[in-house]
Tab-separated table of C-alpha atoms in Angstrom:
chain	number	residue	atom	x	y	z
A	1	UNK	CA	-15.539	-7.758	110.129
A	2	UNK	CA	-13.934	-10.074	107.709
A	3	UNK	CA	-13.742	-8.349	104.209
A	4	UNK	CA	-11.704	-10.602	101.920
A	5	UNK	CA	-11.534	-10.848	97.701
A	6	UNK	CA	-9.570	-12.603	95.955
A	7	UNK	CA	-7.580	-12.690	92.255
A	8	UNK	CA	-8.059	-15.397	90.382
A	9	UNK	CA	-8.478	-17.608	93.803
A	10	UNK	CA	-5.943	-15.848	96.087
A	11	UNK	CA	-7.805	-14.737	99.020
A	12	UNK	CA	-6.086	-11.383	100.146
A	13	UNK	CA	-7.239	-8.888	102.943
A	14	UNK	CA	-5.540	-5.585	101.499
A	15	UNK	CA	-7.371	-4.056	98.919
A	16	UNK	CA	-3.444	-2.144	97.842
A	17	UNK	CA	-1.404	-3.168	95.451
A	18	UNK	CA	1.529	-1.197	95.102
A	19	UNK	CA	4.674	-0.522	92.665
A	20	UNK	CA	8.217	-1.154	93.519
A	21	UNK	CA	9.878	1.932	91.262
A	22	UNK	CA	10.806	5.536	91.549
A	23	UNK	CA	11.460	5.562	95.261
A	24	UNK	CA	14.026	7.791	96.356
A	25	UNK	CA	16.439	4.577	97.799
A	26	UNK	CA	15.444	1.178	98.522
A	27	UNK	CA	15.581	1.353	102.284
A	28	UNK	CA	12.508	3.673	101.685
A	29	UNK	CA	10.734	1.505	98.684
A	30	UNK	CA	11.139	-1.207	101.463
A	31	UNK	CA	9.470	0.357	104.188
A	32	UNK	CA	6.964	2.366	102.127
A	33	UNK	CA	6.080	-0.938	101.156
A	34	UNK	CA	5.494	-2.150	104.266
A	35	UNK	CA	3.682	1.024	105.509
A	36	UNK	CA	1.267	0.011	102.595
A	37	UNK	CA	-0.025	-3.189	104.024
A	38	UNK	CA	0.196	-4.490	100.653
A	39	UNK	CA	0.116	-8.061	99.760
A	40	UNK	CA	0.997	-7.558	96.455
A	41	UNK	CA	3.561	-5.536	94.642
A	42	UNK	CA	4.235	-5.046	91.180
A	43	UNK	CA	8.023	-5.495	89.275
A	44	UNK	CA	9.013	-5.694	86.131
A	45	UNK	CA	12.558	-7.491	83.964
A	46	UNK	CA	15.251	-5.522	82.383
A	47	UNK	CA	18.383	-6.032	80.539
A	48	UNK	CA	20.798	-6.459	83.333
A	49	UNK	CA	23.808	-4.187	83.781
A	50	UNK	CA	27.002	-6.206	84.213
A	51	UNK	CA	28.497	-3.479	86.529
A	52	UNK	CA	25.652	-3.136	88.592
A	53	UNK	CA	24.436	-5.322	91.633
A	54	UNK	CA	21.626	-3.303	92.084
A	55	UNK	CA	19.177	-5.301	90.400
A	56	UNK	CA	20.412	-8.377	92.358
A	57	UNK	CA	19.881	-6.263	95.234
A	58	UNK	CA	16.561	-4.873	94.391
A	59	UNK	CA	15.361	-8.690	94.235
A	60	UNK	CA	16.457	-10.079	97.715
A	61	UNK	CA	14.760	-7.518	99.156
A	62	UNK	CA	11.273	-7.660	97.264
A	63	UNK	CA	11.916	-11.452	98.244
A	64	UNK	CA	12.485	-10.496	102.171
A	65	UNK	CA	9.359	-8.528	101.801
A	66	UNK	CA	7.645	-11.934	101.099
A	67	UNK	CA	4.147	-10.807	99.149
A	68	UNK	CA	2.911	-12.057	95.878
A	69	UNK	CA	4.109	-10.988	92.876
A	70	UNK	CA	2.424	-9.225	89.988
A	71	UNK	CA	5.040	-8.863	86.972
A	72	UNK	CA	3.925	-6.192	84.348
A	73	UNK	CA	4.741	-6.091	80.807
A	74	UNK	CA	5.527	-2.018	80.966
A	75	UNK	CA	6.661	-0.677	77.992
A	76	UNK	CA	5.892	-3.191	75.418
A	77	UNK	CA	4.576	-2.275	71.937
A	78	UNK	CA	3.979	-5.025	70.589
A	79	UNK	CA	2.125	-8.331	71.007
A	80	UNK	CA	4.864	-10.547	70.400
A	81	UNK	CA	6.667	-8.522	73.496
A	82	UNK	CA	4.251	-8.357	75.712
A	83	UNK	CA	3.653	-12.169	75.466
A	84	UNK	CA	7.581	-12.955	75.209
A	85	UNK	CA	7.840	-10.946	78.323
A	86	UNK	CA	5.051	-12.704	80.062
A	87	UNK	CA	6.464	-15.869	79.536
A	88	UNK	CA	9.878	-14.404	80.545
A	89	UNK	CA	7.991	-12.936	83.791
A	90	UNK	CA	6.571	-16.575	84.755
A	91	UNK	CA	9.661	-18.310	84.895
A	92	UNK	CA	12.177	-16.201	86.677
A	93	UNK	CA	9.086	-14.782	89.040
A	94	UNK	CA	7.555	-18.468	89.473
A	95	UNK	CA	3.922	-17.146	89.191
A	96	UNK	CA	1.149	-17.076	86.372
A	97	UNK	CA	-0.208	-13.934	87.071
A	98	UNK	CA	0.466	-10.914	84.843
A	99	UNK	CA	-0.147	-7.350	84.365
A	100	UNK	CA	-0.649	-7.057	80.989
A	101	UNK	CA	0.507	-3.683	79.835
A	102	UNK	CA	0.259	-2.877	75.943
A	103	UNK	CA	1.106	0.948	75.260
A	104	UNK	CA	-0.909	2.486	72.368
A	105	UNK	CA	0.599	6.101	72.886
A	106	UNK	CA	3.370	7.848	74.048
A	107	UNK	CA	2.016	10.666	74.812
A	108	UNK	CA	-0.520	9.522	77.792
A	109	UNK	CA	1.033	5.685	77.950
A	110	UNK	CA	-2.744	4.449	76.693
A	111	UNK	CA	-3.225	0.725	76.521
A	112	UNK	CA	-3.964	-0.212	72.983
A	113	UNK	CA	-7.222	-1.581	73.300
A	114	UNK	CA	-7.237	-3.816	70.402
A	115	UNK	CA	-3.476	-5.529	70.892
A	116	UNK	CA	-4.712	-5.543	74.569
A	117	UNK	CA	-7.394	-8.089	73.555
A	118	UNK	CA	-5.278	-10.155	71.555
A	119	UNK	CA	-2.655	-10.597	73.817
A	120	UNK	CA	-5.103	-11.413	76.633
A	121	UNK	CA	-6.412	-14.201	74.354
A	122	UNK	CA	-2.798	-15.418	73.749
A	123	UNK	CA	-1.809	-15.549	77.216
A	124	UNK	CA	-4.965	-16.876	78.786
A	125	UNK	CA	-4.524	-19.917	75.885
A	126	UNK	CA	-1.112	-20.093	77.510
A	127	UNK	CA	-2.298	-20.796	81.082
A	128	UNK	CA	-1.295	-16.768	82.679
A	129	UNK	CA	-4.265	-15.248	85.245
A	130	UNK	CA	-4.602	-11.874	83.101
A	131	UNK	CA	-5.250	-9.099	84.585
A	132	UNK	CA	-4.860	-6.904	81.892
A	133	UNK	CA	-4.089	-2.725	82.475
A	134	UNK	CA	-7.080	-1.356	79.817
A	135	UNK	CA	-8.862	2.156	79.785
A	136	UNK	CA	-12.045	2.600	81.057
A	137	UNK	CA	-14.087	1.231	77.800
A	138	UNK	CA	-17.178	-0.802	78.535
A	139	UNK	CA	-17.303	-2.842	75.400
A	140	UNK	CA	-13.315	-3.554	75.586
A	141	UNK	CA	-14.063	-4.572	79.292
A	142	UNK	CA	-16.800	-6.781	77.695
A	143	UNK	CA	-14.195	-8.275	75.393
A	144	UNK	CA	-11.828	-9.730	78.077
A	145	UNK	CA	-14.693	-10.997	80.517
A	146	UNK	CA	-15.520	-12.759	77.461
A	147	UNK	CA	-12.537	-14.605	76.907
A	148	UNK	CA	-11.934	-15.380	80.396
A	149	UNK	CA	-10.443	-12.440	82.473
A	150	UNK	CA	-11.665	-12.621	86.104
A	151	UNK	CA	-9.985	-9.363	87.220
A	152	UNK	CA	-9.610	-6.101	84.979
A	153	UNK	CA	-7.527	-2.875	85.724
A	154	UNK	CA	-9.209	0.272	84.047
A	155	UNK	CA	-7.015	3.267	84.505
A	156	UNK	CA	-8.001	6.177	86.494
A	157	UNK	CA	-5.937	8.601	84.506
A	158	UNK	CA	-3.010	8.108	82.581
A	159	UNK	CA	-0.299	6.353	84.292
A	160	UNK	CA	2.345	8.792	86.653
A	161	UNK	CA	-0.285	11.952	85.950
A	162	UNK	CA	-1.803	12.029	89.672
A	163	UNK	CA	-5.070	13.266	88.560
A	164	UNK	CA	-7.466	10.767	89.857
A	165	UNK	CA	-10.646	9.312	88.611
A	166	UNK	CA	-11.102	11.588	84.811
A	167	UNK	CA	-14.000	8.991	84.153
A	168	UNK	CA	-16.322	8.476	87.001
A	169	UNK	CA	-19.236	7.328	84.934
A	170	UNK	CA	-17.371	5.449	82.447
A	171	UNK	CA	-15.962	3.642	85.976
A	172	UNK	CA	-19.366	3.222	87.577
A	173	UNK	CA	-20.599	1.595	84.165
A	174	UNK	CA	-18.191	-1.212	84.119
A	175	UNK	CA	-18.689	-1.559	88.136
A	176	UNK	CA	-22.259	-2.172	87.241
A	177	UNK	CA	-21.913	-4.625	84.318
A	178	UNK	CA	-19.534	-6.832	85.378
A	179	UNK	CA	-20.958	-7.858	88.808
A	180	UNK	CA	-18.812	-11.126	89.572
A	181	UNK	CA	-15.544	-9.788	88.075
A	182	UNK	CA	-12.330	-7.952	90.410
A	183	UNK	CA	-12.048	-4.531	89.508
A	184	UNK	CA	-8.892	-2.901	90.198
A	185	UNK	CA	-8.023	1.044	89.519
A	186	UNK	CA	-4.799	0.579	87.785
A	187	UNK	CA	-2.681	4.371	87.258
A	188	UNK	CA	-3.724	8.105	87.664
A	189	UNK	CA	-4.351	8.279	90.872
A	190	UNK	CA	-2.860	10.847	93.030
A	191	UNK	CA	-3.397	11.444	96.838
A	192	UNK	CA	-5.225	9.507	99.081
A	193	UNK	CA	-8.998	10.380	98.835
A	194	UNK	CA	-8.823	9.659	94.853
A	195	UNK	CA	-8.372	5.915	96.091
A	196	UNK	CA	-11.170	6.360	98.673
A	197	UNK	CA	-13.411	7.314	95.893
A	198	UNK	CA	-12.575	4.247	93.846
A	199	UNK	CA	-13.246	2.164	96.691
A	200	UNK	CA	-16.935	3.912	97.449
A	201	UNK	CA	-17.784	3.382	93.492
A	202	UNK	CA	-17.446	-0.540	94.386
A	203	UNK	CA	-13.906	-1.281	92.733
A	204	UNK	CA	-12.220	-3.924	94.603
A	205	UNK	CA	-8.762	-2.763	95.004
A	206	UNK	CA	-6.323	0.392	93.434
A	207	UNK	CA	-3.140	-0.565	92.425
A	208	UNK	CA	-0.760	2.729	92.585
A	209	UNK	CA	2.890	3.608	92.840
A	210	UNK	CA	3.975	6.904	91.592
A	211	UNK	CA	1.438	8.625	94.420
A	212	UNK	CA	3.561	6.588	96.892
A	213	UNK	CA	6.859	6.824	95.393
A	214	UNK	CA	7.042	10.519	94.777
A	215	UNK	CA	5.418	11.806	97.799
A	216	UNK	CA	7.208	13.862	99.918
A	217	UNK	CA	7.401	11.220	102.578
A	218	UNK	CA	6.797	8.138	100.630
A	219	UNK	CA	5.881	6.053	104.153
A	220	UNK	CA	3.506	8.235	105.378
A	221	UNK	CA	1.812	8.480	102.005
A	222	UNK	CA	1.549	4.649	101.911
A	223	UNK	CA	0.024	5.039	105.070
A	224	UNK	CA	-2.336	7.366	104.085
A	225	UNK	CA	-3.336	5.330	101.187
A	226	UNK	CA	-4.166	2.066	103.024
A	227	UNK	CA	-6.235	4.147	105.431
A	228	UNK	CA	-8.124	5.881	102.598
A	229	UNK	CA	-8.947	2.447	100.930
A	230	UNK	CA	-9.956	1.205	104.027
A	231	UNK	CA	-12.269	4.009	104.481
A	232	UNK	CA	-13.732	3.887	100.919
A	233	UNK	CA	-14.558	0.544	100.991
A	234	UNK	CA	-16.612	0.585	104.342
A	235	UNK	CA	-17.973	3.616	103.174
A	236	UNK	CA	-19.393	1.209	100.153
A	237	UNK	CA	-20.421	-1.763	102.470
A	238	UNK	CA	-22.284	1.214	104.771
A	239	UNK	CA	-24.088	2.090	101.566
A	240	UNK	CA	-24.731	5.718	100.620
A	241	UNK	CA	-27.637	7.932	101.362
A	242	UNK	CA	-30.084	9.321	98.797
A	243	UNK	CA	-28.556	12.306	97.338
A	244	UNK	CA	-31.139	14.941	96.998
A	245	UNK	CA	-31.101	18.394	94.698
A	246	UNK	CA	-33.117	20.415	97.918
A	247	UNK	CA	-31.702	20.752	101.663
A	248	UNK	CA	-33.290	18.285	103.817
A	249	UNK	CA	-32.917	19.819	107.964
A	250	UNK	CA	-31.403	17.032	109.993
A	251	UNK	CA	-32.263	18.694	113.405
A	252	UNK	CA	-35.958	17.653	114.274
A	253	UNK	CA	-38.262	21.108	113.377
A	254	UNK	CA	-40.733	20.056	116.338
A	255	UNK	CA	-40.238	21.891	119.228
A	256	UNK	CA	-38.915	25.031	117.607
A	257	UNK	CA	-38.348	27.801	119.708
A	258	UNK	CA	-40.446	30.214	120.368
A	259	UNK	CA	-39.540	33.171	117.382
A	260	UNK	CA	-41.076	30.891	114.856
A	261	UNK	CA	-44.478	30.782	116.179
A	262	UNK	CA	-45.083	34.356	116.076
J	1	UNK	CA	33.627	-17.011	67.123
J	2	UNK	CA	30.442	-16.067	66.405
J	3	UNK	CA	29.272	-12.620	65.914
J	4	UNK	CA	25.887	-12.110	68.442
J	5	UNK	CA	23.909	-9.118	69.825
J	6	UNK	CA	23.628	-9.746	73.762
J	7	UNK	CA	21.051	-7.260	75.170
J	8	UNK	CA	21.383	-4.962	72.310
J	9	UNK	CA	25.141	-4.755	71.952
J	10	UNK	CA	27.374	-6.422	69.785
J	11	UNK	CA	29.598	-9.704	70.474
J	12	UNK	CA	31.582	-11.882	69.641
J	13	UNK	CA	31.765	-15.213	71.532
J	14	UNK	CA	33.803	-18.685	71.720
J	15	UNK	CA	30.237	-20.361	72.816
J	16	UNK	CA	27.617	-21.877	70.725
J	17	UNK	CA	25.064	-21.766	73.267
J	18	UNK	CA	22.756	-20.154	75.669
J	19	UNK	CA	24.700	-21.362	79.080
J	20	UNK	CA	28.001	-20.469	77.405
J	21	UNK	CA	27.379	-17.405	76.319
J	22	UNK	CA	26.224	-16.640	79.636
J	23	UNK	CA	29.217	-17.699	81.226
J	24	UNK	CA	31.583	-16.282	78.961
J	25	UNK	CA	30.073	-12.905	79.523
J	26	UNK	CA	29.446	-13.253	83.396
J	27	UNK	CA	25.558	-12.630	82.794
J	28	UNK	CA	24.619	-13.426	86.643
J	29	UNK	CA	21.282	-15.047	87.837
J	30	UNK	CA	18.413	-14.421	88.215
J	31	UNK	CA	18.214	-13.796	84.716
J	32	UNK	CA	15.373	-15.032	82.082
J	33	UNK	CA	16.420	-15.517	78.175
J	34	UNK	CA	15.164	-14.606	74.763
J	35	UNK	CA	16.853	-15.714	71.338
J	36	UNK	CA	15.512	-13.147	68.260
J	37	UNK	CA	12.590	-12.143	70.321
J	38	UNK	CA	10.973	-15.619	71.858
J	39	UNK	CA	11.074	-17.059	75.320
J	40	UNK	CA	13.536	-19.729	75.978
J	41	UNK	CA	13.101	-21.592	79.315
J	42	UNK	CA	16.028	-22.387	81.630
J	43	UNK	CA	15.539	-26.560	80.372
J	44	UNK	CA	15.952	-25.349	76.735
J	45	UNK	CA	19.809	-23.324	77.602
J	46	UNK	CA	21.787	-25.699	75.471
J	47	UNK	CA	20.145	-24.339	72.675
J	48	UNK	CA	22.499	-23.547	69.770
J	49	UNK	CA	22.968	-19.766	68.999
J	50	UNK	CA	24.226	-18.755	65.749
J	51	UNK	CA	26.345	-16.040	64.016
J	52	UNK	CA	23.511	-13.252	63.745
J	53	UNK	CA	21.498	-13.596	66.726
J	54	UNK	CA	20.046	-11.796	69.118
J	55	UNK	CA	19.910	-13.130	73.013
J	56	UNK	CA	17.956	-11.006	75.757
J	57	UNK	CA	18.691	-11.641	79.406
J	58	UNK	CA	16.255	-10.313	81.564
J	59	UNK	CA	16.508	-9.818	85.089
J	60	UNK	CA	13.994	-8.456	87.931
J	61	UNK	CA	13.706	-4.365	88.102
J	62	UNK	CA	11.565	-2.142	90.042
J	63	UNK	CA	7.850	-1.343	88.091
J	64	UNK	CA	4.743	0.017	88.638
């Protein structure tokens, strides 16, 4: 069964876009990678360390891997960085799209949803496919549909916290309002059937790392993920059954034997 | 010389602009540039940097 979406116009198959940090070496972000079936993988830019050849390194072999790119702007405050960054991201990365991340908090990493907006506005002006990292806020959602985002990234759960889908309402709302747009679970999630349940609520793809990355056996995890996504999402094609508050027998009652007849 | 902050530390440098200060502190590619916080694209390097500023060169690191 072909089962294909698509940001902004890429067609891709895998619904699991993974993160490229806090592996325990390379040789296993590299395979755990490719145990992921990913087509896309997410990086970020850094001052570079004159003594180190790591980061030189670290980019041959997310080039060998040969997926698209997503670039994030982790870590920046402001909208002035996150838009610098962005335009930093396009040039050295050669691609427009960007995961816009605008931290509100320290303490639980939250996108500011306000900057978020503005910097969406500023970048989509600029040319850059969005797809910006927000909470899981129906109007804010409304606000970058509006000015042209064709894929949002509500979190789960705070980013590196493992604790899966906190909102499953909120999540479910923004599935149902926003029909034509890619929904991706972007952060919290933290073993395997979390992503499953994203997938059966109708979101498009998850993107994860830290669940990968800190596993015990970071290839087998990634393994485990792509099979859970894969599951979820036929599980929404299949279409659930009525849930029901009484117990409904599923063996036929005609025919009972005989201690029921007396 | 010119007194410049190159990814947050203190410098001073013969050059007077982007490629040459890259050069004279072995910054190796793949690398993207910043002067006082705004992008600078790779056609724009022979931009003059003065006594004062502040140059970020970026390059590619792991993220989530």
């Amino acid at each position: 069964m072909s089962d294909t979406w698509s940001i902004y116009g890429t067609e891709l198959q895998s619904r699991f876009l993974i993160g490229s940090a806090l592996y325990p070496s390379p040789t296993i972000m590299q395979e755990s990678i490719r145990q992921s079936g990913s087509q896309v993988v997410t990086l970020s830019l850094r001052r570079q360390s004159p003594q180190s050849k790591e980061g030189q390194a670290f980019w041959q072999m997310i080039k060998d891997l040969g997926l698209h790119l997503l670039p994030n702007t982790a870590g920046c405050h402001t909208i002035k960085e996150a838009v610098t960054l962005a335009k930093m991201s396009r040039e050295i990365f050669g691609t427009d799209w960007i995961k816009l991340e605008l931290i509100g908090d320290e303490y639980n990493l939250q996108p500011d949803p306000i900057e978020l907006v503005k910097a969406t506005e500023i970048l989509l002006n600029e040319g850059f496919k969005v797809l910006p990292y927000c909470t899981d806020d129906l109007v804010i959602c409304r606000h970058l549909v509006e000015l042209g985002c064709q894929v949002l990234m509500p979190w789960g759960a705070p980013i590196g916290t493992g604790k899966g889908l906190l909102n499953e309402y909120a999540l479910s709302a923004i599935r149902d309002r926003f029909n034509d747009t890619t929904l991706i679970i972007d952060a919290g999630l933290g073993v395997p059937s979390h992503a499953t349940k994203a997938l059966e609520l109708g979101y498009d793809g998850v993107l994860l790392n830290s669940a990968v990355a800190e596993a015990q056996n970071p290839e087998v995890m990634a393994q485990a993920f792509a099979k859970a996504i894969e599951a979820g999402r036929l599980g929404y094609l299949a279409g659930q059954m009525p849930e029901k508050n009484m117990a409904s027998a599923s063996t036929p009652t005609l025919g009972m034997p005989f201690w029921h007849q007396e | 010389m010119i007194d410049i902050t190159v990814n947050g530390q203190n410098h001073s440098v013969a050059a007077t602009d982007i490629n040459n200060v890259a050069i004279e502190l072995s910054i190796k590619p793949p690398f993207a540039v910043a002067l006082n916080g705004d992008f600078i694209s790779k056609d724009e390097y022979h931009t003059q940097v003065n006594s004062g500023d502040s140059l970020e060169f970026l390059s590619p690191i792991q993220g989530g």
